[in-house]
Tab-separated table of C-alpha atoms in Angstrom:
chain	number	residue	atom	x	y	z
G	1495	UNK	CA	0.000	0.000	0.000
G	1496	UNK	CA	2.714	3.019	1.028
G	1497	UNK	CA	6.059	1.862	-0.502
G	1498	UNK	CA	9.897	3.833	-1.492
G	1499	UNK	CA	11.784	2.970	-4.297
G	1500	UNK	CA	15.600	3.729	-4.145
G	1501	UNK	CA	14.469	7.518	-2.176
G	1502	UNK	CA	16.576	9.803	-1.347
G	1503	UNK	CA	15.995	12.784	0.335
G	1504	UNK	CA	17.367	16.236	1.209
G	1505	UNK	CA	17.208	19.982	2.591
G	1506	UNK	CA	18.506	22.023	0.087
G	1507	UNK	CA	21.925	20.788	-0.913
G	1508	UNK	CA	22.350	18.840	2.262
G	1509	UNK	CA	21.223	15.039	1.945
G	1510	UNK	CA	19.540	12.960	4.825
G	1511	UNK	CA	18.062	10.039	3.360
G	1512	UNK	CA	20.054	7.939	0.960
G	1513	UNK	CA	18.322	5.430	-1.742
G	1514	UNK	CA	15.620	3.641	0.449
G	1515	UNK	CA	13.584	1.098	-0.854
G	1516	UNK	CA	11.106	-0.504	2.160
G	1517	UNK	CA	7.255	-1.556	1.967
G	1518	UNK	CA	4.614	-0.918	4.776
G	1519	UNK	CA	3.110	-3.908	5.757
G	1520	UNK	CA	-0.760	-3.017	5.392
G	1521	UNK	CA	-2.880	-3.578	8.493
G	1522	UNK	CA	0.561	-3.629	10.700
G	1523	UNK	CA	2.440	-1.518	13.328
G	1524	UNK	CA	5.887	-0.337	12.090
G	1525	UNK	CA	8.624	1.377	13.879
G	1526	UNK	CA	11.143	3.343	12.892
G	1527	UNK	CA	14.536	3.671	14.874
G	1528	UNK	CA	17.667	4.790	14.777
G	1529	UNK	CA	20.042	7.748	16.151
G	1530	UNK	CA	19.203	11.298	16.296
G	1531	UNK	CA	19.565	12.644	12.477
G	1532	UNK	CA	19.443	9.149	10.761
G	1533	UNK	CA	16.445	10.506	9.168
G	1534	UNK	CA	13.267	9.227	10.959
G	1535	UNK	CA	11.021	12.376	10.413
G	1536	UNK	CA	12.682	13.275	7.217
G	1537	UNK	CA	11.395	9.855	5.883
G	1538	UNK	CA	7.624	10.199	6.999
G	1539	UNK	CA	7.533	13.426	5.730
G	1540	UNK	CA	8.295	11.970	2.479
G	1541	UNK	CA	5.017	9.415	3.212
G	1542	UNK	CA	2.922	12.403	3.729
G	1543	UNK	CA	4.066	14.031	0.730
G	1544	UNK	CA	5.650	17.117	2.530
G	1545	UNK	CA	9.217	16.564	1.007
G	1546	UNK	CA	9.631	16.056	-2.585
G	1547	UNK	CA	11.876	13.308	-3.654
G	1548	UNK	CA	15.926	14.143	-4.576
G	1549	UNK	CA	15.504	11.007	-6.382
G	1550	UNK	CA	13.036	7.999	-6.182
G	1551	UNK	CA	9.852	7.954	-5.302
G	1552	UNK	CA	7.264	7.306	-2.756
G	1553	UNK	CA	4.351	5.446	-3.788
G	1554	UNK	CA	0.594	5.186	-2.481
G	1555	UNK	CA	-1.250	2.267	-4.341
G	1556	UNK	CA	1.755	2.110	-6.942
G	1557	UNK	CA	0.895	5.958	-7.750
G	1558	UNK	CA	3.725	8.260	-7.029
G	1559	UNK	CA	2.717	10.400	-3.773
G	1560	UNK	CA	3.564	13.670	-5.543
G	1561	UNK	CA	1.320	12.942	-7.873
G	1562	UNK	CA	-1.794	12.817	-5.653
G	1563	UNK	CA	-4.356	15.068	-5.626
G	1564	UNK	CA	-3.951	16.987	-1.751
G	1565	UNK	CA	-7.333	16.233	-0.637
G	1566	UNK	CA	-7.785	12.791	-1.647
G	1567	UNK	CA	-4.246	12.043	-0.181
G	1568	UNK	CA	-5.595	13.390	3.232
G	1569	UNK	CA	-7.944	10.782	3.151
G	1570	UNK	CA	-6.060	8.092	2.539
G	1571	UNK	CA	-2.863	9.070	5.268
G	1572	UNK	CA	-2.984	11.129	8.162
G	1573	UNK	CA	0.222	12.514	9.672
G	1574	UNK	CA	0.645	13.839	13.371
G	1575	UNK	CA	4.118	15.827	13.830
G	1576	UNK	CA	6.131	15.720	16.813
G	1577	UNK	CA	5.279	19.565	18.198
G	1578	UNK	CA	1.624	20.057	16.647
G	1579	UNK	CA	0.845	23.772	17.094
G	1580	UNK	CA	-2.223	24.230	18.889
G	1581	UNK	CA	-4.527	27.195	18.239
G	1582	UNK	CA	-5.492	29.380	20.913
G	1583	UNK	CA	-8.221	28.601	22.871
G	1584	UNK	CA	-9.467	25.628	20.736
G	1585	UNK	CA	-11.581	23.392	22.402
G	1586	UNK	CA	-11.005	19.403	22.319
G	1587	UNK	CA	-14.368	19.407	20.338
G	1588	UNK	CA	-13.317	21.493	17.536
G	1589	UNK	CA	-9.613	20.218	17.264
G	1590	UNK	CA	-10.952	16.569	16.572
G	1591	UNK	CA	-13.701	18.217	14.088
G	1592	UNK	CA	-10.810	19.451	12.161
G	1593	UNK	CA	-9.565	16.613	10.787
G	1594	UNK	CA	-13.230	16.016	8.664
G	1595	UNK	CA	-11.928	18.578	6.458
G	1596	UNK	CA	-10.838	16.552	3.743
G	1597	UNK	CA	-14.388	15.129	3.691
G	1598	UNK	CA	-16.219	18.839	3.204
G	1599	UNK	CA	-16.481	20.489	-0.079
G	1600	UNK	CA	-16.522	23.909	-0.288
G	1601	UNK	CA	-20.373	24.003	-1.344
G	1602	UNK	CA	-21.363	21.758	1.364
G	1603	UNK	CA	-20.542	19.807	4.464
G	1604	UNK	CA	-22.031	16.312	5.856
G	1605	UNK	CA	-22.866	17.132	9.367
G	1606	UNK	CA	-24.402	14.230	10.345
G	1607	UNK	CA	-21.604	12.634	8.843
G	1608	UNK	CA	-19.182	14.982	10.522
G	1609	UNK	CA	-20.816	14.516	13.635
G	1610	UNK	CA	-21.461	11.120	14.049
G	1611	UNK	CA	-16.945	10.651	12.983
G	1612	UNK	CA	-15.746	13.326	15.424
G	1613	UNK	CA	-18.087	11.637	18.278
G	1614	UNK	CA	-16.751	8.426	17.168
G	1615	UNK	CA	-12.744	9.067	17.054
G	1616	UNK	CA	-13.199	11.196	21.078
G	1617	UNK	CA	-14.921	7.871	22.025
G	1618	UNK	CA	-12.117	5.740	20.936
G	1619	UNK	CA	-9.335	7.755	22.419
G	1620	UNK	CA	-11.248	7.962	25.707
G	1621	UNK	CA	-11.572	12.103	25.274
G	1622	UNK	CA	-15.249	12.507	25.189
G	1623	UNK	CA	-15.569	13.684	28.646
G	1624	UNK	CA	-13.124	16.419	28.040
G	1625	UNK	CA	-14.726	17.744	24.358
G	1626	UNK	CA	-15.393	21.552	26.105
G	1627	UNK	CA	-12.352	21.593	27.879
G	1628	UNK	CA	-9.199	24.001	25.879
G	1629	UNK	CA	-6.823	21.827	24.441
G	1630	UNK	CA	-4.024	23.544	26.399
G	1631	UNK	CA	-5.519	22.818	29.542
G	1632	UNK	CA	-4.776	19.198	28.988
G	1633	UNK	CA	-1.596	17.214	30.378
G	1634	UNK	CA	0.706	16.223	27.972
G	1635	UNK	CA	-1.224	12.444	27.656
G	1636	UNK	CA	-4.552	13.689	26.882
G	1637	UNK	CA	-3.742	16.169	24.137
G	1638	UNK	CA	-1.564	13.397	22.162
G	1639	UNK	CA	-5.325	11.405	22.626
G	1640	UNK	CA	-7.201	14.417	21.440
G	1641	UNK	CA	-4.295	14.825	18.321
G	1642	UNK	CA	-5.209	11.068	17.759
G	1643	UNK	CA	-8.715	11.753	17.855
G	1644	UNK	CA	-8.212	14.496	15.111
G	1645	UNK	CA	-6.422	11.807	13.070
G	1646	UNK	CA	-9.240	9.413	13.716
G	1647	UNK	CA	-11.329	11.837	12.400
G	1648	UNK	CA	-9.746	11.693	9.433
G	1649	UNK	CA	-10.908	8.520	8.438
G	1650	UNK	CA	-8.061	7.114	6.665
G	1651	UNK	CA	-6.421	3.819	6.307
G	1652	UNK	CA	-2.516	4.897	7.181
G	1653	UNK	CA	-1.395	7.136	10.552
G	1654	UNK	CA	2.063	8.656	10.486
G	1655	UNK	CA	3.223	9.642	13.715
G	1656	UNK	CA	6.741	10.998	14.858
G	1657	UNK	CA	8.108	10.064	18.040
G	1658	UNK	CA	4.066	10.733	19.519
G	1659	UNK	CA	5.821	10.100	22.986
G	1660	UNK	CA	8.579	12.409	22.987
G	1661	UNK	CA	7.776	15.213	26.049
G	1662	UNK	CA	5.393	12.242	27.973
G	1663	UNK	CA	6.439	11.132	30.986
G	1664	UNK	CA	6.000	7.443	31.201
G	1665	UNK	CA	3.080	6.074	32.032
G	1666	UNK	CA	1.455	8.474	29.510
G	1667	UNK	CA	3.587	7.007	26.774
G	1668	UNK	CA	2.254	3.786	27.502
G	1669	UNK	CA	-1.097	5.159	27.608
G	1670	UNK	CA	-0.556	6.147	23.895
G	1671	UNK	CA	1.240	3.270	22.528
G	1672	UNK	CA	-1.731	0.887	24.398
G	1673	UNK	CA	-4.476	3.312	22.518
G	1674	UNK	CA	-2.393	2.448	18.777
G	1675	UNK	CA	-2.217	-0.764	19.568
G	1676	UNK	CA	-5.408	-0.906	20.276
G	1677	UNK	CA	-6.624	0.996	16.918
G	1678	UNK	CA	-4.379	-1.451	14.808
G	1679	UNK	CA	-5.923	-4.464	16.420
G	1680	UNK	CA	-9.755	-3.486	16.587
G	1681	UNK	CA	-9.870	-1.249	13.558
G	1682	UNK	CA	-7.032	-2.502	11.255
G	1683	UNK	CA	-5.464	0.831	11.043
G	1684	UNK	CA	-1.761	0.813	9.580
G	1685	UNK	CA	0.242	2.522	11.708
G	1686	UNK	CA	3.851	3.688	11.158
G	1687	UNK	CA	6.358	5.676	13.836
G	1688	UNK	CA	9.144	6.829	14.639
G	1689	UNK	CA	10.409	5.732	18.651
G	1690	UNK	CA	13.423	6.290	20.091
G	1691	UNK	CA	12.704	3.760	23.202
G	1692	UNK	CA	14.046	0.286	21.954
G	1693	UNK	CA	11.778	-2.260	24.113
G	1694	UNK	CA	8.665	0.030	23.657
G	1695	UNK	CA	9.323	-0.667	19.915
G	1696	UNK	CA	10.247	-4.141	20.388
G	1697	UNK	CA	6.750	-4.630	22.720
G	1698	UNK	CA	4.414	-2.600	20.407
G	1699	UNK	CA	5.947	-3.198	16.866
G	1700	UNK	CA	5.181	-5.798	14.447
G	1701	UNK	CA	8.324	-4.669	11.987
G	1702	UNK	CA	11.346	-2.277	12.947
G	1703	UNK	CA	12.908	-0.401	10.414
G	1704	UNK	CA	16.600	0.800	11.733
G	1705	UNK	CA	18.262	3.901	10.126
G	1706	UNK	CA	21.795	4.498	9.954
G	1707	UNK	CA	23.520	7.809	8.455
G	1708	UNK	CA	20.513	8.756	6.474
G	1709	UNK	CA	20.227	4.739	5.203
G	1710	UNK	CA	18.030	1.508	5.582
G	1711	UNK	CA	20.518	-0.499	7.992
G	1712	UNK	CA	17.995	-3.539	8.673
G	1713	UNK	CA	14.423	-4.079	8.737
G	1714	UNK	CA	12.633	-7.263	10.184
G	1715	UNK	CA	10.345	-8.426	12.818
G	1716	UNK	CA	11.284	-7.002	16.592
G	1717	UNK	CA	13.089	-10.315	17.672
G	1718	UNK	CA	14.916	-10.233	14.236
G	1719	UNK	CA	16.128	-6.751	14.478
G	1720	UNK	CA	16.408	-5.342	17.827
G	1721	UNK	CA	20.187	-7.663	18.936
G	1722	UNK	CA	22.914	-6.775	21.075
G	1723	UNK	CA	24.963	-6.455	17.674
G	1724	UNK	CA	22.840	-4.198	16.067
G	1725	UNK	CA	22.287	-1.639	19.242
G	1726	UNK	CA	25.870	-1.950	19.493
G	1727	UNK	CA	26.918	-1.502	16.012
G	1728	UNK	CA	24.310	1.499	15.219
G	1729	UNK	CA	23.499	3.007	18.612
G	1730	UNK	CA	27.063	1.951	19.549
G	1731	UNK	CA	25.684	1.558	23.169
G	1732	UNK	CA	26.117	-2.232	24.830
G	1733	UNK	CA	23.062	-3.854	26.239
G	1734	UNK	CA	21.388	-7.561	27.401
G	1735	UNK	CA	19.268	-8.351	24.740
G	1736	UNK	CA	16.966	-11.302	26.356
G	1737	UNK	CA	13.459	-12.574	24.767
G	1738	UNK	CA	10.304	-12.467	27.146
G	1739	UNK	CA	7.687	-15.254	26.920
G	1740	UNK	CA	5.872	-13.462	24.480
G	1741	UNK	CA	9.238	-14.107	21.967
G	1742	UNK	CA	9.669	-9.810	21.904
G	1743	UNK	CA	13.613	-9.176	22.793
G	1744	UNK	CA	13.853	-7.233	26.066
G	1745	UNK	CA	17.354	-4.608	26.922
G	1746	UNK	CA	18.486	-3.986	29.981
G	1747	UNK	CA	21.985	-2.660	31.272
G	1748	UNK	CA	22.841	0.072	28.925
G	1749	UNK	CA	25.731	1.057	29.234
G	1750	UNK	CA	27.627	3.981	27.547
G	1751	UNK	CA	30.840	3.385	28.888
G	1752	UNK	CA	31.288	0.389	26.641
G	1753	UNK	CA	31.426	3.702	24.070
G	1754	UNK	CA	35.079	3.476	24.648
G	1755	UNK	CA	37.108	0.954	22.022
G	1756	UNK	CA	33.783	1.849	19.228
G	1757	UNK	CA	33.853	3.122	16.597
G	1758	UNK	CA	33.699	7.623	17.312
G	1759	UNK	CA	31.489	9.542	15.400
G	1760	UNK	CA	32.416	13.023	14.531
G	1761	UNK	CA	28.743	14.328	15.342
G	1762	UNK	CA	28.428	12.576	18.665
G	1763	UNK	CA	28.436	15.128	21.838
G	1764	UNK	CA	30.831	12.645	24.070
G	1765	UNK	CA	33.179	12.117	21.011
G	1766	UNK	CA	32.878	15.883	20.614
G	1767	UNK	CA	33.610	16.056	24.730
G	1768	UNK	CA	36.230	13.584	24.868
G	1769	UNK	CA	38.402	15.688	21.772
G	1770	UNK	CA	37.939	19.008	23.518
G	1771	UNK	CA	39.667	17.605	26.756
G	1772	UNK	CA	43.239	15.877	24.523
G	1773	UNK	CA	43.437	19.353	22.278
């Protein structure tokens, strides 16, 4: 359904994403990981169509993304940044009703249809007691619900998230991976995004896609993927990578003194640290 072929990507003259060809497993929970600047949001930008290809393409039902009309692209993906902006003073309510918009044409608008999918997408993301309340009033866990509910809204098949637990302490992020799971499982919504916590990928994933210096490193199921090799090798961090009774791989013990004897990146803050203090 949502597939690259050999994409790369960039900012201006500065490339981030280097000839990536994956495919999004329909009806399935994907992660993506990797270090900060491997190009995690860069890449589901690209899904949404917000980044034109450097070269290769992104493709929606085998039709390039670019190629989409806007509006019926919106209601086929939905895409939920890490820092939404939130308007002043908008109330839950209205925030969710936003995402019908793709549905309404300009000479007419479904409200019982409207309705009836706003009412809906609160009641699945447990925010319909809190539809009056101002959307900055919220703690950090129920506006990422009431974001979701906007993206419910939406009605599409696909939700793009990035790193939807970054600023949440952490029983809320557990609250939000729990409600995707939940989606994918009930409502066979395909859901692809970028994590930075390894086991909450491992427990909550079905595949893991790993980036590496703006490349594909290794994609797989969780047990397949997430090894002490691999965390060593691309996070260059040393861990206990064990495998729970549900067959998920489990890591415990970081440690980022092992660091020392790796590999140094130029771009890393210790490395960075450690070259300051010998010059």
């Amino acid at each position: 359904m949502l597939r690259t072929e050999q994409l790369s990507l960039a900012y201006g003259d500065k490339p981030v994403v280097d000839n990536i060809s994956l495919t999004i497993p329909e009806g399935g929970i994907t992660c993506l990981l990797g270090p900060n600047g491997s190009g995690k949001s860069t890449l589901l930008k690209s899904f949404a169509g917000l980044l034109p290809a450097r070269s290769g393409q992104v493709y929606l039902d085998d039709q390039a993304v670019g190629k989409w009309d806007r509006r019926r692209l919106a209601l086929r993906l939905a895409m939920l940044p890490q820092k939404p902006i939130v308007p002043d003073g908008i109330k839950v309510r209205d925030l969710v009703a936003l995402g019908r918009f793709p549905h309404r044409k300009w000479w007419q608008r479904n409200l019982t249809a409207d309705d009836n999918a706003t009412v809906e997408a609160m009641a699945m993301t447990g925010v319909s007691d809190l539809g009056e309340r101002p959307v900055e009033s919220l703690s950090g866990g129920q506006q990422q619900r009431a974001w979701i509910a906007m993206a419910l809204a939406q009605e599409t098949d696909i939700l793009l998230l990035d790193e939807p637990t970054t600023f949440l302490d952490w029983g809320y992020q557990l609250e939000v991976l729990e409600l995707l799971s939940m989606l994918n499982r009930q409502h066979g919504l395909t859901v692809v995004m970028s994590l930075h916590d390894l086991n909450q990928a491992a427990q909550f994933a079905d595949r893991v896609a790993v980036l590496a210096d703006g490349q594909l490193d290794t994609i797989g199921s969780p047990r397949e993927v997430i090894t002490e090799t691999l965390i060593n090798r691309v996070f260059r961090v040393k861990t206990t990578v064990t495998l729970g009774p549900d067959d998920r791989p489990f890591c415990s013990g970081f440690s980022e003194s092992a660091r020392e004897g790796l590999p140094a990146r130029e771009d890393d803050p210790i490395h960075a640290i450690a070259q300051s203090q010998t010059s």
